[in-house]
Coordinates of C-alpha atoms in Angstrom, one line a residue:
M1 CA -15.5 -8.5 -35.2
C2 CA -19.3 -9.3 -34.4
Q3 CA -21.9 -11.6 -35.2
F4 CA -25.5 -11.3 -34.3
N5 CA -28.4 -13.8 -34.3
I6 CA -31.9 -13.4 -33.7
F7 CA -33.4 -16.7 -32.4
R8 CA -35.5 -17.6 -35.6
Q9 CA -35.3 -16.8 -38.9
E10 CA -37.7 -17.6 -42.1
S11 CA -36.1 -18.3 -45.5
G12 CA -33.1 -16.3 -44.2
I13 CA -34.8 -13.5 -42.9
P14 CA -34.6 -12.7 -38.6
V15 CA -37.9 -13.2 -37.4
L16 CA -39.7 -12.2 -34.4
Y17 CA -42.6 -14.1 -33.2
L18 CA -44.9 -12.0 -30.9
G19 CA -46.3 -14.0 -28.1
E20 CA -43.2 -15.4 -26.6
Q21 CA -42.2 -14.7 -23.0
Q22 CA -38.8 -13.2 -24.3
V23 CA -36.7 -12.3 -27.2
N24 CA -33.1 -13.9 -27.3
L25 CA -30.3 -12.4 -28.9
S26 CA -27.3 -14.5 -29.4
I27 CA -24.0 -12.2 -29.8
T28 CA -20.4 -13.2 -30.3
L29 CA -17.5 -10.7 -30.4
Y30 CA -13.8 -11.7 -31.7
N31 CA -10.6 -10.1 -30.9
H32 CA -8.0 -11.5 -33.3
N33 CA -4.8 -9.4 -31.8
E34 CA -3.8 -7.8 -28.6
P35 CA -5.9 -7.6 -25.5
A36 CA -8.7 -5.2 -25.9
Y37 CA -8.9 -2.7 -22.9
D38 CA -12.2 -1.1 -21.8
A39 CA -14.0 -3.0 -24.3
S40 CA -17.5 -2.5 -24.3
L41 CA -20.6 -3.4 -26.8
Y42 CA -23.5 -0.9 -27.0
V43 CA -26.9 -2.2 -28.3
F44 CA -29.3 -0.2 -29.7
H45 CA -33.2 -1.4 -29.6
P46 CA -36.6 -0.4 -29.8
N47 CA -37.9 1.2 -26.8
T48 CA -40.7 -1.6 -27.1
L49 CA -38.6 -4.0 -25.8
S50 CA -37.2 -4.3 -22.1
Y51 CA -34.1 -5.4 -21.1
I52 CA -34.6 -8.9 -19.0
G53 CA -30.8 -10.2 -18.6
R54 CA -27.8 -11.8 -19.9
K55 CA -26.4 -15.2 -19.9
V56 CA -22.5 -16.1 -20.9
V57 CA -21.8 -19.0 -22.9
R58 CA -18.2 -18.8 -23.1
G59 CA -15.3 -16.5 -23.0
E60 CA -14.6 -13.7 -20.8
P61 CA -17.2 -12.3 -18.3
V62 CA -19.8 -10.0 -19.3
E63 CA -21.7 -7.4 -17.6
C64 CA -24.7 -5.4 -19.1
L65 CA -26.6 -2.4 -17.8
P66 CA -29.2 -0.4 -19.6
H67 CA -27.8 3.2 -20.6
N68 CA -31.6 4.4 -21.1
S69 CA -34.7 2.8 -22.2
T70 CA -33.1 2.4 -26.0
V71 CA -29.6 1.8 -25.4
L72 CA -27.8 -1.3 -23.3
K73 CA -24.3 -1.2 -22.7
C74 CA -22.6 -4.7 -22.0
E75 CA -18.7 -4.5 -20.8
I76 CA -16.7 -7.3 -22.0
G77 CA -14.0 -8.2 -19.7
N78 CA -10.9 -5.6 -18.8
P79 CA -9.2 -6.6 -20.8
M80 CA -10.5 -8.7 -23.5
N81 CA -8.3 -11.3 -24.4
R82 CA -7.3 -12.8 -27.8
G83 CA -10.0 -15.0 -28.6
E84 CA -13.9 -14.9 -28.5
V85 CA -16.8 -13.9 -26.6
E86 CA -20.5 -15.4 -26.7
F87 CA -23.1 -14.3 -24.8
Q88 CA -27.1 -14.0 -24.9
L89 CA -29.4 -11.0 -24.6
R90 CA -32.8 -11.5 -23.4
F91 CA -35.6 -8.6 -24.0
S92 CA -39.3 -8.9 -23.2
P93 CA -41.5 -8.1 -26.2
R94 CA -44.7 -7.3 -24.2
N95 CA -44.8 -3.4 -25.1
V96 CA -44.7 -4.1 -28.6
S97 CA -47.6 -2.4 -30.3
D98 CA -50.1 -4.1 -32.7
D99 CA -48.9 -1.3 -35.4
E100 CA -44.9 -2.5 -35.5
K101 CA -43.9 -4.4 -38.5
R102 CA -40.6 -4.6 -37.9
L103 CA -37.7 -4.1 -35.0
K104 CA -34.4 -2.8 -35.4
F105 CA -31.2 -3.6 -33.7
T106 CA -27.7 -1.8 -34.1
L107 CA -24.7 -3.0 -32.3
K108 CA -21.3 -0.9 -31.8
A109 CA -18.4 -2.4 -30.4
N110 CA -16.0 0.1 -28.8
T111 CA -12.2 0.1 -26.9
T112 CA -9.6 2.2 -25.8
S113 CA -7.5 0.2 -27.6
I114 CA -6.1 1.1 -31.3
E115 CA -8.0 -1.1 -33.7
E116 CA -5.9 -2.0 -36.8
K117 CA -9.2 -2.5 -38.7
P118 CA -12.5 -0.9 -37.0
E119 CA -15.5 -2.1 -38.4
D120 CA -18.9 -0.8 -39.1
D121 CA -21.9 -1.0 -36.9
F122 CA -23.7 -3.9 -37.1
V123 CA -27.4 -3.3 -38.1
L124 CA -30.0 -6.0 -38.3
V125 CA -33.8 -5.5 -38.9
A126 CA -36.3 -8.8 -37.4
D127 CA -39.7 -8.9 -39.3
I128 CA -42.6 -9.3 -36.5
V129 CA -44.9 -12.2 -37.0
R130 CA -48.1 -12.3 -34.9
V131 CA -49.3 -16.0 -34.1
A132 CA -52.8 -16.5 -32.4
E133 CA -53.8 -20.2 -32.9
L134 CA -57.6 -19.8 -32.6
E135 CA -60.2 -22.5 -32.5
L136 CA -63.7 -22.3 -32.8
R137 CA -66.3 -25.0 -30.9
G138 CA -70.3 -25.2 -31.2
V139 CA -72.8 -27.4 -29.4
S140 CA -76.6 -27.8 -29.1
N141 CA -78.2 -27.6 -25.6
P142 CA -79.9 -29.9 -25.5
E143 CA -78.5 -31.9 -28.4
Q144 CA -81.8 -33.8 -28.8
V145 CA -85.6 -32.7 -28.7
V146 CA -88.8 -34.6 -29.2
Y147 CA -91.7 -32.8 -31.0
G148 CA -95.1 -33.7 -31.9
E149 CA -96.3 -33.6 -28.0
H150 CA -98.3 -30.3 -28.1
V151 CA -99.0 -28.3 -31.1
I152 CA -100.5 -25.0 -31.2
P153 CA -101.6 -23.4 -34.6
Q154 CA -99.4 -20.1 -35.2
E155 CA -102.3 -17.7 -34.7
E156 CA -103.3 -19.0 -31.4
M157 CA -99.4 -18.7 -30.0
K158 CA -98.6 -16.1 -27.3
T159 CA -95.5 -17.3 -25.4
G160 CA -92.4 -18.7 -26.9
E161 CA -93.6 -22.1 -25.0
D162 CA -96.2 -22.4 -27.4
I163 CA -93.9 -22.8 -30.6
G164 CA -91.9 -25.8 -29.1
S165 CA -88.8 -26.8 -27.5
L166 CA -86.1 -24.4 -26.1
I167 CA -82.7 -25.0 -27.4
I168 CA -79.5 -23.1 -27.3
H169 CA -76.7 -23.0 -29.8
T170 CA -73.5 -21.9 -28.0
Y171 CA -70.0 -21.1 -30.2
E172 CA -66.7 -20.8 -28.0
L173 CA -63.8 -19.0 -29.5
I174 CA -60.5 -20.1 -27.8
N175 CA -57.3 -18.4 -28.4
Y176 CA -54.3 -20.7 -27.6
G177 CA -51.7 -18.0 -28.1
P178 CA -49.1 -17.3 -27.8
W179 CA -50.1 -13.4 -28.9
K180 CA -53.3 -11.8 -28.5
A181 CA -56.1 -11.5 -31.5
K182 CA -56.5 -7.7 -31.5
E183 CA -59.9 -8.3 -33.9
I184 CA -61.7 -11.3 -34.7
E185 CA -65.3 -11.7 -36.7
I186 CA -67.7 -14.7 -36.2
H187 CA -69.8 -15.3 -39.1
V188 CA -72.8 -17.3 -38.4
K189 CA -75.4 -19.1 -40.4
W190 CA -78.6 -19.4 -38.9
P191 CA -81.5 -22.2 -40.3
Y192 CA -84.8 -20.0 -39.5
Q193 CA -86.8 -21.5 -42.6
T194 CA -87.2 -24.6 -44.6
E195 CA -86.3 -24.3 -48.2
T196 CA -89.1 -24.4 -50.4
F197 CA -87.7 -22.3 -53.2
T198 CA -90.3 -19.6 -52.8
K199 CA -89.9 -16.2 -50.8
N200 CA -91.1 -17.8 -47.5
G201 CA -90.9 -21.4 -46.1
K202 CA -91.7 -22.8 -42.9
W203 CA -90.4 -21.9 -39.6
L204 CA -87.3 -24.2 -38.3
L205 CA -85.3 -22.4 -35.5
Y206 CA -87.3 -19.1 -34.2
M207 CA -84.8 -17.1 -32.6
M208 CA -86.1 -15.5 -29.4
E209 CA -83.8 -12.7 -28.8
T210 CA -80.4 -11.2 -29.7
P211 CA -77.5 -13.6 -29.5
K212 CA -75.6 -13.2 -26.1
V213 CA -72.0 -12.5 -25.9
Q214 CA -69.7 -13.2 -22.9
G215 CA -66.4 -11.7 -23.4
N216 CA -65.1 -8.2 -25.0
G217 CA -67.3 -8.4 -28.1
Y218 CA -71.0 -8.1 -29.5
C219 CA -73.2 -9.3 -32.3
V220 CA -75.0 -7.7 -35.0
V221 CA -78.4 -9.1 -36.2
D222 CA -81.1 -7.7 -38.3
P223 CA -83.8 -6.9 -35.6
D224 CA -86.6 -8.5 -38.3
I225 CA -85.7 -11.6 -37.5
V226 CA -85.5 -11.8 -33.8
N227 CA -89.0 -12.6 -32.6
P228 CA -90.9 -11.1 -35.5
L229 CA -94.2 -12.5 -34.1
R230 CA -93.6 -10.5 -30.6
L231 CA -94.3 -13.7 -28.6
Q232 CA -93.8 -13.2 -24.7
V233 CA -90.5 -14.8 -22.9
K234 CA -91.8 -16.6 -19.9
R235 CA -89.4 -16.1 -16.5
E236 CA -88.6 -19.8 -16.4
E237 CA -86.9 -19.6 -19.6
D238 CA -84.6 -16.9 -18.3
Q239 CA -83.7 -19.2 -15.6
F240 CA -82.6 -21.7 -17.8
I241 CA -80.5 -19.5 -19.7
R242 CA -79.0 -18.2 -16.9
E243 CA -78.1 -21.6 -15.4
F244 CA -76.7 -22.8 -18.9
E245 CA -74.6 -19.7 -19.4
G246 CA -73.5 -19.9 -15.8
E247 CA -71.9 -23.4 -16.3
H248 CA -69.9 -21.9 -19.5
T249 CA -68.4 -18.7 -17.4
K250 CA -66.5 -21.3 -15.1
P251 CA -62.7 -20.5 -15.9
E252 CA -62.3 -24.8 -16.0
S253 CA -65.0 -25.0 -18.5
R254 CA -64.6 -25.6 -22.0
V255 CA -67.3 -26.4 -24.8
K256 CA -66.7 -29.7 -26.6
R257 CA -66.6 -29.8 -30.3
Q258 CA -70.1 -31.6 -31.8
A259 CA -69.6 -34.4 -33.9
P260 CA -72.5 -36.3 -35.6
E261 CA -73.6 -39.4 -33.8
E262 CA -75.3 -42.5 -34.9
I263 CA -78.6 -43.4 -33.1
R264 CA -80.3 -46.8 -34.3
L265 CA -84.0 -47.3 -33.1
D266 CA -84.0 -50.6 -34.6
P267 CA -82.0 -52.6 -37.1
R268 CA -83.4 -51.0 -40.3
T269 CA -81.7 -48.2 -41.9
L270 CA -82.7 -44.6 -40.3
N271 CA -84.6 -41.8 -42.6
I272 CA -82.9 -38.9 -41.5
A273 CA -83.7 -35.4 -43.0
T274 CA -81.2 -32.6 -42.8
M275 CA -82.0 -28.7 -42.4
D276 CA -78.6 -27.1 -43.5
C277 CA -77.8 -23.9 -45.5
E278 CA -74.9 -25.8 -46.9
E279 CA -77.2 -28.5 -48.5
G280 CA -79.6 -26.0 -49.4
T281 CA -82.4 -27.6 -47.5
A282 CA -82.6 -24.5 -45.1
K283 CA -83.0 -20.7 -45.6
C284 CA -80.4 -18.8 -43.3
H285 CA -79.8 -15.7 -41.6
Y286 CA -76.4 -14.5 -42.0
F287 CA -75.0 -12.2 -39.1
K288 CA -71.4 -11.4 -37.3
C289 CA -70.3 -11.1 -34.2
Y290 CA -66.9 -8.9 -33.3
F291 CA -64.5 -9.5 -30.8
K292 CA -61.4 -7.5 -29.6
D293 CA -58.1 -8.2 -27.8
L294 CA -58.6 -11.6 -27.1
Q295 CA -55.8 -12.9 -24.7
P296 CA -53.9 -16.1 -25.1
D297 CA -55.4 -18.8 -23.2
K298 CA -58.8 -16.9 -22.9
N299 CA -62.4 -17.8 -24.4
V300 CA -65.6 -16.2 -25.3
L301 CA -69.1 -17.4 -26.0
I302 CA -71.9 -16.6 -28.4
S303 CA -75.3 -17.9 -27.1
I304 CA -78.0 -18.1 -29.6
R305 CA -81.8 -19.0 -27.9
A306 CA -84.3 -20.3 -30.2
R307 CA -87.6 -22.4 -30.3
L308 CA -88.1 -25.7 -32.6
W309 CA -91.3 -24.8 -34.5
S310 CA -93.1 -28.0 -33.6
Q311 CA -95.8 -27.4 -35.9
T312 CA -93.3 -27.5 -39.0
F313 CA -92.0 -30.9 -37.7
V314 CA -95.4 -32.7 -37.2
E315 CA -96.7 -31.8 -40.6
D316 CA -93.6 -32.2 -42.9
Y317 CA -91.7 -34.9 -41.1
A318 CA -93.9 -37.1 -38.8
T319 CA -92.6 -40.3 -40.4
V320 CA -88.7 -39.7 -40.5
D321 CA -86.9 -41.2 -37.7
R322 CA -84.7 -37.7 -37.1
V323 CA -84.4 -34.3 -38.0
D324 CA -80.9 -33.0 -37.8
V325 CA -81.0 -29.0 -38.2
I326 CA -77.6 -27.3 -38.3
S327 CA -76.1 -23.8 -37.6
R328 CA -72.7 -23.1 -38.6
A329 CA -70.4 -20.4 -37.6
S330 CA -66.8 -19.3 -39.0
I331 CA -63.7 -17.4 -37.9
Y332 CA -62.5 -14.3 -39.8
L333 CA -59.5 -12.2 -39.6
D334 CA -58.4 -9.1 -41.3
P335 CA -55.4 -10.1 -43.4
Q336 CA -54.3 -6.4 -42.5
L337 CA -53.7 -7.4 -39.0
D338 CA -51.1 -10.1 -40.0
I339 CA -52.1 -12.5 -37.5
R340 CA -50.7 -16.3 -38.4
Q341 CA -52.8 -19.3 -37.3
K342 CA -53.9 -22.7 -38.7
T343 CA -57.1 -22.6 -40.2
E344 CA -58.2 -26.2 -39.5
N345 CA -60.2 -25.4 -36.3
D346 CA -61.8 -22.2 -38.1
K347 CA -65.0 -23.6 -38.8
A348 CA -67.5 -25.0 -36.2
F349 CA -71.3 -26.3 -36.4
A350 CA -74.1 -27.0 -33.8
V351 CA -76.8 -29.8 -34.7
T352 CA -79.8 -30.0 -32.9
K353 CA -81.3 -33.9 -33.4
A354 CA -85.3 -33.7 -33.3
L355 CA -87.0 -36.7 -33.0
P356 CA -91.0 -37.3 -33.2
D357 CA -93.1 -38.3 -30.5
L358 CA -93.5 -41.8 -29.9
P359 CA -97.2 -42.1 -30.9
L360 CA -96.7 -39.7 -33.8
Y361 CA -93.9 -41.9 -35.1
Q362 CA -96.1 -45.2 -34.8
K363 CA -99.0 -44.1 -36.2
P364 CA -99.9 -46.4 -39.3
E365 CA -100.2 -44.6 -42.7
E366 CA -103.2 -44.7 -44.8
V367 CA -103.1 -46.7 -47.8
P368 CA -103.7 -44.4 -51.1
L369 CA -106.5 -45.2 -53.1
W370 CA -104.7 -45.7 -56.2
I371 CA -102.9 -48.9 -54.4
I372 CA -106.1 -50.4 -53.5
I373 CA -107.4 -50.1 -57.0
L374 CA -104.4 -51.5 -58.7
A375 CA -104.6 -54.5 -56.3
V376 CA -108.0 -55.4 -57.1
C377 CA -106.9 -55.2 -61.0
G378 CA -104.0 -57.2 -60.2
G379 CA -106.0 -59.9 -58.3
L380 CA -108.6 -60.0 -61.2
L381 CA -106.0 -60.3 -64.2
L382 CA -104.6 -63.3 -62.1
L383 CA -108.0 -64.8 -61.7
I384 CA -108.2 -64.7 -65.4
L385 CA -105.1 -65.9 -66.1
L386 CA -105.5 -69.1 -64.1
I387 CA -108.8 -69.7 -66.0
F388 CA -107.4 -69.7 -69.1
C389 CA -104.4 -71.8 -68.6
L390 CA -107.0 -74.6 -67.2
W391 CA -108.8 -74.3 -70.5
K392 CA -106.0 -74.8 -72.6
L393 CA -105.3 -78.0 -70.3
G394 CA -108.6 -79.3 -71.1
F395 CA -110.1 -79.0 -67.6
F396 CA -113.3 -78.1 -69.1
K397 CA -113.6 -80.6 -72.0
R398 CA -114.2 -84.0 -69.8
K399 CA -117.1 -86.2 -70.8
K400 CA -119.7 -86.6 -68.6
P401 CA -120.6 -90.2 -67.3
G402 CA -123.7 -91.8 -69.2
Y403 CA -125.9 -94.9 -68.7
M404 CA -124.6 -97.9 -67.6
P405 CA -126.8 -101.3 -68.1
A406 CA -127.3 -103.5 -65.3
E407 CA -125.3 -106.5 -65.1
M408 CA -126.9 -110.0 -66.3
H409 CA -126.6 -113.6 -65.3
D410 CA -125.3 -116.3 -67.8
K411 CA -128.6 -118.0 -67.9
E412 CA -130.3 -114.7 -69.1
L413 CA -127.5 -113.9 -71.7
R414 CA -128.2 -117.3 -73.2
E415 CA -132.0 -117.0 -73.6
K416 CA -131.4 -113.7 -75.4
E417 CA -128.8 -115.3 -78.0
F418 CA -131.3 -118.1 -78.6
N419 CA -134.1 -116.0 -79.4
G420 CA -132.1 -113.7 -81.7
I421 CA -132.2 -110.8 -79.6

């Protein structure tokens, strides 16, 4: 009698998780009667699994040798005494192809002794599950820029430097395994103009060249959105890019996930404008990047080089504290590939924080004419109201002082009385 268990199950169904270093099969053989001589167990397995070794848990000694690429013969003591033998077989799944959905195992016990109740072959089919835990991270370099120092009209621009500050949004895709990811798509939303609900808005992030990829992949971008003004690229810009991208080619380097940062210029509430496709404040280009065979513990990079269009920010955002310009990216896996992974880290963003130049930020605002007229009218109305209140209180009805006769002495008064005056 034989029992056969694969190392994991889901809902009672044996499951093989590809990417594990080995597949462990636990086998238990029972002998309920007399000793069995020349007892052997034949294990038929797919040729994509390679035998590594065995481990006896309890019972008689077990010796296993490959008969060929698909058959393993295990000798169980000689004889196999009454009782049970438990042992484990280890296989390597490295050669399992991406197209395989199931693995079939067949066990056949044999002995030269007479069996009272021979059993049929033991067959087990295990479903294959591929697990590739992916994570996407985004970052802007630099994270913060200043606009308003030098503004050149579009018709006078000749190089990318005339537009504004150089920025790079980088997205890193990491595979934590344990299995490789055969095909991966990265969908990117790039904010290129402000959303004015017309055909054309104002430039935001002007893409200077097709996004660069480090790793086994490429990006497909509409050529019309890459440097449509055909501005020249200076050599020092390429040097900056090489230095930045060189930092991320080191094995130990990782792009840190960018998170919103609180910045305070003073105790008052900040006035922050956000340019984001998901909030409907920016127009976005959508493009895809494709990667193949991303191995466990490996990463790939997407670098998008652009210029911050200073003229737009000076004209429309001179008096705000900060403008956040956000690009976004997400992971897409074809369901037919049957790759399992958690989706919590499948989306990422990169945000460039743009601040107005200090003289531009401190520029006093002109008072509108309607406010001046309203203030004058309010002052006149207040004066009229004050005069009316004073009039009601009788302030303007007081008697003026009249003629007052001079004081006379007592003698003069008696003479006037005597004379009848």
